[in-house]
Coordinates of C-alpha atoms in Angstrom, one line a residue:
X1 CA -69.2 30.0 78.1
X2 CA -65.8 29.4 78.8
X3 CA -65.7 28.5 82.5
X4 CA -67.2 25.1 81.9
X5 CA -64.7 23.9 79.0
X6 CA -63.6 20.1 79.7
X7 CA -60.5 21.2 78.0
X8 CA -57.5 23.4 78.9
X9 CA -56.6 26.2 76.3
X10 CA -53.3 26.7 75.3
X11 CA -52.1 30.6 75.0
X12 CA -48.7 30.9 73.4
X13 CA -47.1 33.8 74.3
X14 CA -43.5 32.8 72.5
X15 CA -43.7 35.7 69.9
X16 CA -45.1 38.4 72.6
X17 CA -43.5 37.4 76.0
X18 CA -40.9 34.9 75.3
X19 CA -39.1 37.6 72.5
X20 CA -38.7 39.6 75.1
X21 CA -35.9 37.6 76.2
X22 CA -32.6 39.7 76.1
X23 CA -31.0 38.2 72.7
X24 CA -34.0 36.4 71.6
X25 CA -35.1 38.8 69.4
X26 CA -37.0 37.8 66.0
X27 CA -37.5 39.1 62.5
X28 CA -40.9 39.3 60.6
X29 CA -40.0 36.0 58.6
X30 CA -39.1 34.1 62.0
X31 CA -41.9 35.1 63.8
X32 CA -44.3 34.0 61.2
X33 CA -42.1 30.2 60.3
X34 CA -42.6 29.6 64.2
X35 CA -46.4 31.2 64.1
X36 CA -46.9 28.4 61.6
X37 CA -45.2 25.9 63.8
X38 CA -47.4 26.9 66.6
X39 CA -50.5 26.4 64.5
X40 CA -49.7 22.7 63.5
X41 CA -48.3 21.5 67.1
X42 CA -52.0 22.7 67.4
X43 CA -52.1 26.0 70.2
X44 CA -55.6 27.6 70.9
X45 CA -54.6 31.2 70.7
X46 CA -50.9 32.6 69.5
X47 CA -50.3 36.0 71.2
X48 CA -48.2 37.4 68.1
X49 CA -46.9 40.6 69.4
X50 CA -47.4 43.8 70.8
X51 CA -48.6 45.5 68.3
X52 CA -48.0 49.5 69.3
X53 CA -44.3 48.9 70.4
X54 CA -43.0 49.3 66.7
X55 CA -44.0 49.4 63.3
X56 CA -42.2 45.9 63.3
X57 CA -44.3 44.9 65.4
X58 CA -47.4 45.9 63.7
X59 CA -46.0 44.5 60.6
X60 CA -45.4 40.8 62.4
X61 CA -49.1 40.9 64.0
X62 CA -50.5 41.8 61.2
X63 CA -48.9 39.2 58.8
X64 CA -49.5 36.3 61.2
X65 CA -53.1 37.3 61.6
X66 CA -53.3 37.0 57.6
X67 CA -51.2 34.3 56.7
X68 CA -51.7 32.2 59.9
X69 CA -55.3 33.2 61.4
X70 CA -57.4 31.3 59.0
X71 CA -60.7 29.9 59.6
X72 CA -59.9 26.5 61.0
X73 CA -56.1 28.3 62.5
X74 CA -55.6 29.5 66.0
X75 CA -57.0 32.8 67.8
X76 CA -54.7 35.5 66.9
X77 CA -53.9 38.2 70.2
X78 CA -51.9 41.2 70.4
X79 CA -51.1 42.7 73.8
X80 CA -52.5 46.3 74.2
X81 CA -51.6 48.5 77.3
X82 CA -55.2 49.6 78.9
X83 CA -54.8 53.1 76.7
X84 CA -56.7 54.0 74.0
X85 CA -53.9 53.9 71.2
X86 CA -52.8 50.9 71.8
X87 CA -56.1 49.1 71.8
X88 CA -56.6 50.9 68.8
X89 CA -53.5 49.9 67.3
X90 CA -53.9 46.0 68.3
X91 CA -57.4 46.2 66.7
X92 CA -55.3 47.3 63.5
X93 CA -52.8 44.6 63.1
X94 CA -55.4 41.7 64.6
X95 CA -57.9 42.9 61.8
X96 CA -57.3 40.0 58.9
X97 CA -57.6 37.3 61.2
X98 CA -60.7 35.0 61.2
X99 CA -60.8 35.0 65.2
X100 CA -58.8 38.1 66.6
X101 CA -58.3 38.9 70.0
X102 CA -57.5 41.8 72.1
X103 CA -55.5 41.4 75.6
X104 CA -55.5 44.5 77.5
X105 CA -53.8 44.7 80.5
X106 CA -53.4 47.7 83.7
X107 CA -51.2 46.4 86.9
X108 CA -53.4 46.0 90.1
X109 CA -50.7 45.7 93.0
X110 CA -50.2 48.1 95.8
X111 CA -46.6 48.4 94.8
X112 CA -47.3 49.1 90.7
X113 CA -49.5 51.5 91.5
X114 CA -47.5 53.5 94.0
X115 CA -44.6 53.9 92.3
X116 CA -45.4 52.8 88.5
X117 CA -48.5 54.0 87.9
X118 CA -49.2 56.8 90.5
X119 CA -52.8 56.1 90.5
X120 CA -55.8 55.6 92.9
X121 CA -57.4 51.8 93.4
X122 CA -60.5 53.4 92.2
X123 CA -59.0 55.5 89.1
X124 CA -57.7 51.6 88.1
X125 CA -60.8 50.3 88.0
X126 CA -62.1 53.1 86.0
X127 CA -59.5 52.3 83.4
X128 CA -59.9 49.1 83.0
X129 CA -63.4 49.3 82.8
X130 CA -62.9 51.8 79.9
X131 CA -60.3 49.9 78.2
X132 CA -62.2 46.9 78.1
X133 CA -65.3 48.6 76.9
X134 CA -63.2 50.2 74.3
X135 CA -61.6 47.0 73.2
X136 CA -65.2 45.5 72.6
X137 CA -66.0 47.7 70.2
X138 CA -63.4 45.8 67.8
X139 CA -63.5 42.2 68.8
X140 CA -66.1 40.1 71.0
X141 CA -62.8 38.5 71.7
X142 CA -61.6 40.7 74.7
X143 CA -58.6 39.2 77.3
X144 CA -58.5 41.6 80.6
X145 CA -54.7 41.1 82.8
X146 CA -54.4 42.7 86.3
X147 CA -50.6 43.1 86.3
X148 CA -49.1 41.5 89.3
X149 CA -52.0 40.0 90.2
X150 CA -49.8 37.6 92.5
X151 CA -49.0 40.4 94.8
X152 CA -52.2 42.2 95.1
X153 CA -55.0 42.7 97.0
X154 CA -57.5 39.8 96.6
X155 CA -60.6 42.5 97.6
X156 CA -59.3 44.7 94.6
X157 CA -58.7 42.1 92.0
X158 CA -62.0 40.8 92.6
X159 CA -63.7 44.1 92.3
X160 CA -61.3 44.9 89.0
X161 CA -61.8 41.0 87.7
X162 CA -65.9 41.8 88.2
X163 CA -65.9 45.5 86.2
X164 CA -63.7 44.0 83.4
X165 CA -65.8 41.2 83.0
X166 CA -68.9 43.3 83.1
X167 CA -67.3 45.8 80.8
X168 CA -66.5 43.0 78.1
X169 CA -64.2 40.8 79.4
X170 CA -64.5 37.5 78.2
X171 CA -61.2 36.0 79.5
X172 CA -59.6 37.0 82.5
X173 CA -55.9 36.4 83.0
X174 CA -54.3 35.9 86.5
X175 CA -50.3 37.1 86.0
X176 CA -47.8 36.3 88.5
X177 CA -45.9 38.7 86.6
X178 CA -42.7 38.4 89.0
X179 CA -42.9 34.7 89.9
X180 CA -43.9 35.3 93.6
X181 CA -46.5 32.8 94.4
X182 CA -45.8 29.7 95.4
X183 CA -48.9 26.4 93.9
X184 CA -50.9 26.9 97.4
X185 CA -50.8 30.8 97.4
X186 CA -51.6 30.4 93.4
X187 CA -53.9 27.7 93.7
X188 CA -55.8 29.6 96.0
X189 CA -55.8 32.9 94.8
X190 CA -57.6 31.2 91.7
X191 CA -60.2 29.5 94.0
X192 CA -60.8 33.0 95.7
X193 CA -61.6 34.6 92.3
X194 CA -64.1 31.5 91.5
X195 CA -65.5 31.8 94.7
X196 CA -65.7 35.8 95.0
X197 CA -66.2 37.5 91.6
X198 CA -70.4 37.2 90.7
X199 CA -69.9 37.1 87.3
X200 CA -66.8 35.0 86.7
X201 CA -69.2 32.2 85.5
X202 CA -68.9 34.8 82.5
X203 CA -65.4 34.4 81.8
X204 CA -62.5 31.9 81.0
X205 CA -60.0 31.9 83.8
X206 CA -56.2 32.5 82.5
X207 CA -53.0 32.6 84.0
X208 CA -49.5 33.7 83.5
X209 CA -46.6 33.1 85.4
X210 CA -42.4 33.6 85.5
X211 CA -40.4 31.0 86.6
X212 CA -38.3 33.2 89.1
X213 CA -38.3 30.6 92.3
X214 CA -38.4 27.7 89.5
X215 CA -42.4 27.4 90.3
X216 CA -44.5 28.3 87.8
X217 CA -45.6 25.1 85.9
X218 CA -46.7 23.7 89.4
X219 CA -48.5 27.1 90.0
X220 CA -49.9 26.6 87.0
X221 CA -51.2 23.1 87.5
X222 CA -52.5 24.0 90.8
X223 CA -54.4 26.8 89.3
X224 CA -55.8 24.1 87.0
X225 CA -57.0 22.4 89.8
X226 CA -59.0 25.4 91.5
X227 CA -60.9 26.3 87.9
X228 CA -58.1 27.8 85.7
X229 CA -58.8 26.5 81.8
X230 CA -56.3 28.8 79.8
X231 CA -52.4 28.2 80.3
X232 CA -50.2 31.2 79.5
X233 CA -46.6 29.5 78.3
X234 CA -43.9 29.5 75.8
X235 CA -41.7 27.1 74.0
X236 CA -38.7 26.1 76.0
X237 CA -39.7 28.4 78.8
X238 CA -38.3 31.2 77.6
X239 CA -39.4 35.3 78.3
X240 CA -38.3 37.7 80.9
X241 CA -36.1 37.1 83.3
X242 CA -35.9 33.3 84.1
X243 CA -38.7 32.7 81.7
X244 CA -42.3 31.9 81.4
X245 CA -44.1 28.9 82.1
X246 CA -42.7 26.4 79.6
X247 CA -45.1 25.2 76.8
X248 CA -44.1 21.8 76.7
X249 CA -43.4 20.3 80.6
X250 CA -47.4 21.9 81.2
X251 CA -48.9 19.3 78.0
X252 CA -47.0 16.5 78.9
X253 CA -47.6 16.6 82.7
X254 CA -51.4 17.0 82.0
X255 CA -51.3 14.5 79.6
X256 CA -48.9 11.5 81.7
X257 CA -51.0 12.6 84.8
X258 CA -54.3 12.8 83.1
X259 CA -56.2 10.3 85.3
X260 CA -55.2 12.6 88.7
X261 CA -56.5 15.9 86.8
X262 CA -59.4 14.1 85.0
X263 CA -61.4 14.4 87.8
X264 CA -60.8 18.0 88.2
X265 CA -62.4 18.4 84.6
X266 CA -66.0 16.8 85.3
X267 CA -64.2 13.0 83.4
X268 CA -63.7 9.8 84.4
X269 CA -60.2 9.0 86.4
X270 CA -59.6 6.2 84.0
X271 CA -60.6 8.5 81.0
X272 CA -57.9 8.6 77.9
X273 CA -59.1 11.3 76.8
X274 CA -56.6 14.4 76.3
X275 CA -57.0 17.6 78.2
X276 CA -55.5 19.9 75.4
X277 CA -55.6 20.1 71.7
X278 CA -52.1 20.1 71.1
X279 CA -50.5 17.4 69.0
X280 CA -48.1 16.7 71.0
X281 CA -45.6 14.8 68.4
X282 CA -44.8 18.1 67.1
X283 CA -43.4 19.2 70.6
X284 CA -39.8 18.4 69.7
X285 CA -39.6 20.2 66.4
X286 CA -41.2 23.2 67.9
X287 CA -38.7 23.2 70.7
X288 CA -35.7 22.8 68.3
X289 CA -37.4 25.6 65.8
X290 CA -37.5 28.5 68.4
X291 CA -34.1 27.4 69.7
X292 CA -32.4 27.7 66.7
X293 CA -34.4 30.8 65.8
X294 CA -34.0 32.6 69.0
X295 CA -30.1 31.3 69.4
X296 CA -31.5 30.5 73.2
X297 CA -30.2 26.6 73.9
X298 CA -31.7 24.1 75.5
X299 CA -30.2 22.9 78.7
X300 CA -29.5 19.4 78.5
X301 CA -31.7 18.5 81.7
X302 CA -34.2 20.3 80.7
X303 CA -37.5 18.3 80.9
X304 CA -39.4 16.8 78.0
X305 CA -37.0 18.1 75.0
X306 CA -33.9 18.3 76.6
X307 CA -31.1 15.9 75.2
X308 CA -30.7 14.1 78.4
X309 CA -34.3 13.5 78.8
X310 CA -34.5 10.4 77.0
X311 CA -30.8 9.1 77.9
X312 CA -29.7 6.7 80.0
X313 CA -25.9 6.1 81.7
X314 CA -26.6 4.0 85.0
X315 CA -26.1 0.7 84.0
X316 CA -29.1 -0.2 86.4
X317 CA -31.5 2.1 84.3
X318 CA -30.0 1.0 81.3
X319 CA -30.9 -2.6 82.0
X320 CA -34.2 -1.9 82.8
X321 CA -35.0 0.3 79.7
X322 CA -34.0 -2.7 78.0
X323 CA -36.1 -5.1 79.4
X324 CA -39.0 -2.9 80.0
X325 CA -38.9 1.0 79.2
X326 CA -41.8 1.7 81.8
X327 CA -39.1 0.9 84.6
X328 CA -37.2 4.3 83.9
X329 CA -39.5 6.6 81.9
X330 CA -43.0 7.4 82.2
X331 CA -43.6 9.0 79.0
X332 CA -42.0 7.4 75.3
X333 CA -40.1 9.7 73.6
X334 CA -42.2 8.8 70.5
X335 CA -44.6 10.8 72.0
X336 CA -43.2 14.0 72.0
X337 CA -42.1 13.5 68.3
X338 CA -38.7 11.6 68.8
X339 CA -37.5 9.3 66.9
X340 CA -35.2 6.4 67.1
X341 CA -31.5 7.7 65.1
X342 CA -32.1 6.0 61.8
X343 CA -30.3 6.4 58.6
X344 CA -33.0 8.0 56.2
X345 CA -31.5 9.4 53.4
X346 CA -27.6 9.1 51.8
X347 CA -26.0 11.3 49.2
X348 CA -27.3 9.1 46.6
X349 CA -31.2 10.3 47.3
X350 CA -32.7 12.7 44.7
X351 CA -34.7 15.9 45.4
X352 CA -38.2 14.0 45.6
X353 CA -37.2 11.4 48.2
X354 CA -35.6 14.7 50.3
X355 CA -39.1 16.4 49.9
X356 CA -41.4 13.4 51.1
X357 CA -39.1 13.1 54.1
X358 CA -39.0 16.2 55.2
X359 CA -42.8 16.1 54.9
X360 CA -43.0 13.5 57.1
X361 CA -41.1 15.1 59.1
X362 CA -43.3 17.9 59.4
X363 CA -41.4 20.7 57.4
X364 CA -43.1 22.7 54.9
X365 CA -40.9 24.7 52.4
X366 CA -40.9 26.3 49.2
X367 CA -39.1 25.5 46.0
X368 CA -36.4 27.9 47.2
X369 CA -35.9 26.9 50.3
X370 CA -35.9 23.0 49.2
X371 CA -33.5 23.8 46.5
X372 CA -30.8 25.4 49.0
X373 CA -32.0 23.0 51.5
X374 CA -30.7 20.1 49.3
X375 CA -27.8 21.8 48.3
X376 CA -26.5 21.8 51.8
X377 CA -28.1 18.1 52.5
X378 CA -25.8 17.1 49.0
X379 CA -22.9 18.5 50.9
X380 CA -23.3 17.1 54.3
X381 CA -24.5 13.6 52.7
X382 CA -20.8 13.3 50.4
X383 CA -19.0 14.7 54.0
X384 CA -21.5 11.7 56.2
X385 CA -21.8 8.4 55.9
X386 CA -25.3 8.3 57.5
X387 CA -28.0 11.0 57.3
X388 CA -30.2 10.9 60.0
X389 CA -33.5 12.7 60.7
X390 CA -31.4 15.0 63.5
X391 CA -29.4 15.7 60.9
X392 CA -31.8 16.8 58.4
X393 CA -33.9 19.1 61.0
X394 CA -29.9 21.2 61.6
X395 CA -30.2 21.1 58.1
X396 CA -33.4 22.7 57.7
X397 CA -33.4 24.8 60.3
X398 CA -30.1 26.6 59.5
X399 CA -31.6 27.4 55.8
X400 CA -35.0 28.8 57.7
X401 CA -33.7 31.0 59.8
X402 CA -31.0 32.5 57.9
X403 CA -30.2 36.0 59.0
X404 CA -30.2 39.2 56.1
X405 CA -28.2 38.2 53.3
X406 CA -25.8 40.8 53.2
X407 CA -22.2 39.5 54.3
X408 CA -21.9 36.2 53.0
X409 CA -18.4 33.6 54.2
X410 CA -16.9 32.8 50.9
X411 CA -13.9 31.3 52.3
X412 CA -12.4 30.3 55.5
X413 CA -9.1 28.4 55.9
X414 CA -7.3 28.1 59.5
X415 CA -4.0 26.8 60.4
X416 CA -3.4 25.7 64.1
X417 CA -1.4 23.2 66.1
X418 CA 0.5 22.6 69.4
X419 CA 3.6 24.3 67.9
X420 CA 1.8 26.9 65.7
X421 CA 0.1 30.5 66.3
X422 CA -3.5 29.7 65.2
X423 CA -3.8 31.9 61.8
X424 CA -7.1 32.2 59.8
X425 CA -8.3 33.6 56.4
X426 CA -11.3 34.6 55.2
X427 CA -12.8 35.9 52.4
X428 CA -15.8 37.8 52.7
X429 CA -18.8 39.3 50.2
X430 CA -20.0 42.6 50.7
X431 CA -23.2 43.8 50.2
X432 CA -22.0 45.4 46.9
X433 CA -20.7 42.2 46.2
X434 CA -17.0 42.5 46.2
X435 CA -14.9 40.1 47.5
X436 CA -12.8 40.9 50.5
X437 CA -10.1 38.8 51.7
X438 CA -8.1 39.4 55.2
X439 CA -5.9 37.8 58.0
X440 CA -5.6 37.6 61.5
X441 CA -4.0 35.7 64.3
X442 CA -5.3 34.7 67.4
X443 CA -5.8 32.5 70.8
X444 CA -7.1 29.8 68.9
X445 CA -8.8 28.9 65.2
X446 CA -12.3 30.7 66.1
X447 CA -10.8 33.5 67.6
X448 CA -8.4 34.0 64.4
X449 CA -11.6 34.0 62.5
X450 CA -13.4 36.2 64.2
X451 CA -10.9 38.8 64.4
X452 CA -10.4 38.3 60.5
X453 CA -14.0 38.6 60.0
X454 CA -14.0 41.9 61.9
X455 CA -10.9 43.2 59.9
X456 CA -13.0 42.9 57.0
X457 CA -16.4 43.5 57.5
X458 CA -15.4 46.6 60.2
X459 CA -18.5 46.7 62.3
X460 CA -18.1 47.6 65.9
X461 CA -19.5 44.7 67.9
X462 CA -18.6 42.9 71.8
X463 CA -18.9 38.8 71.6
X464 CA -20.8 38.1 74.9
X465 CA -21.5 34.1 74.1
X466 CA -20.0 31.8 71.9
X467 CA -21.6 28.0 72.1
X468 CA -21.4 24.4 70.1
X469 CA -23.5 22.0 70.6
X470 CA -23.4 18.6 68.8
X471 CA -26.3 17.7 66.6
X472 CA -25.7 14.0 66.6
X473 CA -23.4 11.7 67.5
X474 CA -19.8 9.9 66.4
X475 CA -16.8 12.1 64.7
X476 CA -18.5 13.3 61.6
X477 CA -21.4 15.0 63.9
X478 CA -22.9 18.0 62.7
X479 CA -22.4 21.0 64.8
X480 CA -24.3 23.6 65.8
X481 CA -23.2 27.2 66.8
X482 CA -25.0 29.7 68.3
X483 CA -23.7 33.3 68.6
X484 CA -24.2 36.4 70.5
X485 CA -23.5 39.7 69.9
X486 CA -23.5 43.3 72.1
X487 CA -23.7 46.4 70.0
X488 CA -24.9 49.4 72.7
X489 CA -27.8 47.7 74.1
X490 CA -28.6 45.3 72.2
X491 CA -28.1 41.9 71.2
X492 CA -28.0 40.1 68.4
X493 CA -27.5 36.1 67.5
X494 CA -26.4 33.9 65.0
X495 CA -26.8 30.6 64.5
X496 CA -25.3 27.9 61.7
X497 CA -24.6 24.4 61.3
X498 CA -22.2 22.1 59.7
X499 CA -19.8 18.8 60.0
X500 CA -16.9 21.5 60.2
X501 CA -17.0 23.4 63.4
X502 CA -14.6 26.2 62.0
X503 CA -17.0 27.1 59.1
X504 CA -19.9 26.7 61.3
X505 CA -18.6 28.9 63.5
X506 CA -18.0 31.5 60.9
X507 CA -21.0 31.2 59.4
X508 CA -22.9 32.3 62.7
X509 CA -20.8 35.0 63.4
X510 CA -21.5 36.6 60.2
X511 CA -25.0 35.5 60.5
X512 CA -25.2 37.8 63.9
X513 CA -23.1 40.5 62.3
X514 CA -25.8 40.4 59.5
X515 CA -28.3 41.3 61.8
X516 CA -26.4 43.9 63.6
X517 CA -25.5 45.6 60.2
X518 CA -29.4 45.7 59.5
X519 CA -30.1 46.7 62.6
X520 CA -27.2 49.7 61.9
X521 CA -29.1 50.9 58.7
X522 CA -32.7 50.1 59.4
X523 CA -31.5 53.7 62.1
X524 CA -32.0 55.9 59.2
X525 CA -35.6 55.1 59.3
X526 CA -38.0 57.3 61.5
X527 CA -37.7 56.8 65.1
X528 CA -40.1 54.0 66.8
X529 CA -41.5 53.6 69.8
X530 CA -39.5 50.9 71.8
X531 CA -40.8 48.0 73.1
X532 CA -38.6 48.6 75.8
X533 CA -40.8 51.7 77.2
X534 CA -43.7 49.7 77.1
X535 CA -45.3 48.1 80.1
X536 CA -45.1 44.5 80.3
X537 CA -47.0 41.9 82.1

């Protein structure tokens, strides 16, 4: 069935993989805005969560499969470990969705199974047979991972890859869990399982790959070249480790470079024709959502949505971008959902003018988060002179992703200079609604606030990042802050933006201490399984 697709399907894995990110975690709410996102940039198959690692878990696979698993949406996956609870669970939380998938997964390599799993070659292959049988019984929809797949033996994967497939299996997915391989030994490895496993005719070919050598979109276009039709990838790159094959650089190099893989597909060279389904104007906004979301930055280099992407210094390239913008860039940034800096809306626009532009600009919201959206807009426009679409995405996205509303910045007021020992005040708002109002001195404005905001809100916490990043450009930019935040083991991130750094800055500290405080109550509640005991591939 799914060997022969002209197409490559795209599996995001942002929600499953990429939140396993140290700091990147997610609420129910964010995972299900970006599950929306994902839906409209156009993604084949969303792998929400793993369902068995918490009830919040559950909860965010669940939802996504109701809300965002329609009959026209994308395939909705939850990652199961090859054990019978988990499958069972998956099936649980995947159960409202139109087109729900299973992806089970045991690890296949000579090392995983000496020291991880303790198990026999045969006594794998036993239980993934099993598993995959077991996960039939739910869905028709049944994904089969060999764990570490790079590094194992290619007799045994293609003896596992053949039982899965005849267990149920009707998508098998090649994970180069540790980002080994290099695009030969991938692009291989993919060719041996087309050219070794009987049944694979059965079966989509998958793969999944880290980005630890800095390889794994060119393993995965190799693979794409040897038979591979399903792409494993997040937004931005981002997951374990050094990340996960990134979303974005994968769609835009098979779509620029579409005449050299067209072939590879059964099409024409000179064939226009796209080799995904992903609208790929959307690309930008999605990047910039799960950024903001996930408080994980984009580097400016980084390719396709990275702010440098589409600039130009050199005077040479500048000259001919001017006369010809094919001399210096092979894709327009148009494309990708760019657009040119323009004024759109001043603070003389009403609420309906606000609402059709930010539906054009792809953003969905309801009447409350369009009222408090246009609050903030109303005070940005009177501080701007021009409002530009940049400006209204900071906007939106800092009203979307706002953390639990239980400290909230009432006031902050700094004094600082070359001759004066920064000193800031704050008031705060409890969650019992009092105001609280303190003082503190310190190495600069931000760190007087900070130290203020801890006098008052008293929740033991260790400041392990603290970045700005401007929004747009000239001296009344808006600024974005991101936050992080160590409490034990974990992490926890804020995010806020505004033309004043200082309150922006506040803002997303008390945004991550939000989360932390949350975090501190949600304790009481009976223990849950961590995702952090789980196995991962």
């Amino acid at each position: 069935m799914a060997s022969t697709t002209d197409r490559i399907l795209i599996f995001d894995t942002t929600l499953r993989d990429g939140e396993q990110c140290p700091g990147a975690t997610l609420n129910i709410d964010e995972k299900l805005v970006i599950a929306r996102q994902l839906a409209r940039l156009g993604v084949d198959i969303i792998e929400a969560g793993f369902a068995f690692a918490s009830p919040g878990d559950f909860e965010a696979v669940s939802k996504i499969a109701q809300i965002v698993g329609t009959e026209n949406g994308p395939i909705i996956c939850s990652l199961a470990r090859a054990r019978h609870d988990d499958i069972k669970t998956a099936a649980e939380a995947i159960k409202p969705a139109a087109h729900g998938r299973i992806h089970t997964f045991i690890a296949t390599s000579d090392i995983h199974l000496k020291y991880k799993l303790k198990k026999t070659k045969a006594e794998v292959v036993a239980i993934a047979e099993e598993m995959v049988a077991y996960a039939k019984s739910f869905t028709d929809d049944v994904e089969f991972s060999p764990e570490d797949a790079g590094r194992s033996d290619p007799e045994f994967l293609y003896q596992v890859l053949e039982r899965a497939i005849a267990a149920g299996a009707t998508t098998v997915n090649i994970p180069d869990t540790v980002g080994y391989t290099t695009p030969s030994e991938f692009g291989a490895i993919i060719k041996g399982i087309k050219e070794n496993v009987p049944n694979i005719d059965q079966a989509i070919i998958s793969v999944h790959g880290h980005n630890d050598l800095g390889l794994a979109v060119a393993n995965f276009l190799e693979a794409v070249k040897n038979g591979a039709r399903q792409l494993e990838c997040t937004i931005n790159g981002i997951g374990e480790r050094a990340g996960n094959a990134a979303l974005e650089e994968l769609v835009m190099a098979l779509h620029v470079r579409r005449q050299y893989f067209n072939p590879y597909f059964g099409k024409p060279a000179d064939s226009q024709e796209s080799l995904t389904n992903i609208d790929t104007k959307q690309i930008y906004r999605t990047s910039r959502l799960v950024s903001n979301l996930t408080g994980m930055l984009v580097q400016p280099n980084k390719a396709i949505v990275g702010a440098n992407a589409f600039a130009h210094e050199s005077g040479i390239h500048q000259d001919g971008v001017l006369k010809n913008k094919l001399t210096y860039e092979i894709m327009d940034a148009q494309l990708i959902g760019l657009a040119d800096n323009q004024i759109v809306l001043g603070k003389h626009s009403g609420r309906n003018a606000f609402r059709t532009r930010l539906k054009e600009l792809g953003f969905e919201l309801s009447e409350t988060e369009l009222n408090k959206a246009f609050i903030k807009f109303k005070d940005v426009a009177d501080k701007k002179k021009e409002i530009s679409d940049w400006d209204l995405e900071a906007i939106i996205n800092d009203e979307i992703q706002q953390a639990p509303d239980l400290f909230r910045v009432e006031l902050v007021q700094v004094s600082c200079g070359s001759n004066a020992r920064p000193t800031a005040t704050v008031t705060i708002r409890n969650p019992e609604g009092e105001e609280l109002t303190d003082a503190a001195i310190g190495t600069g404005p931000v760190d007087a606030v900070y130290k203020a905001i801890n006098r008052v809100v008293n929740v033991p916490n260790q400041l392990i990042e603290f970045s700005v990043q401007s929004v747009t450009a000239g001296i009344d930019a808006i600024g974005e802050v991101t936050i992080r935040l160590r409490h034990e083991s974990r992490v926890y991130s804020g995010h806020a933006a505004n033309t004043d750094i200082i309150v922006a800055s506040a803002q997303a500290y008390i945004n991550a201490l939000n989360r932390l405080y949350a975090a501190l109550q949600s304790q009481a509640k009976p223990e849950e399984v961590s995702a952090q005991t789980a196995q991962k591939v």
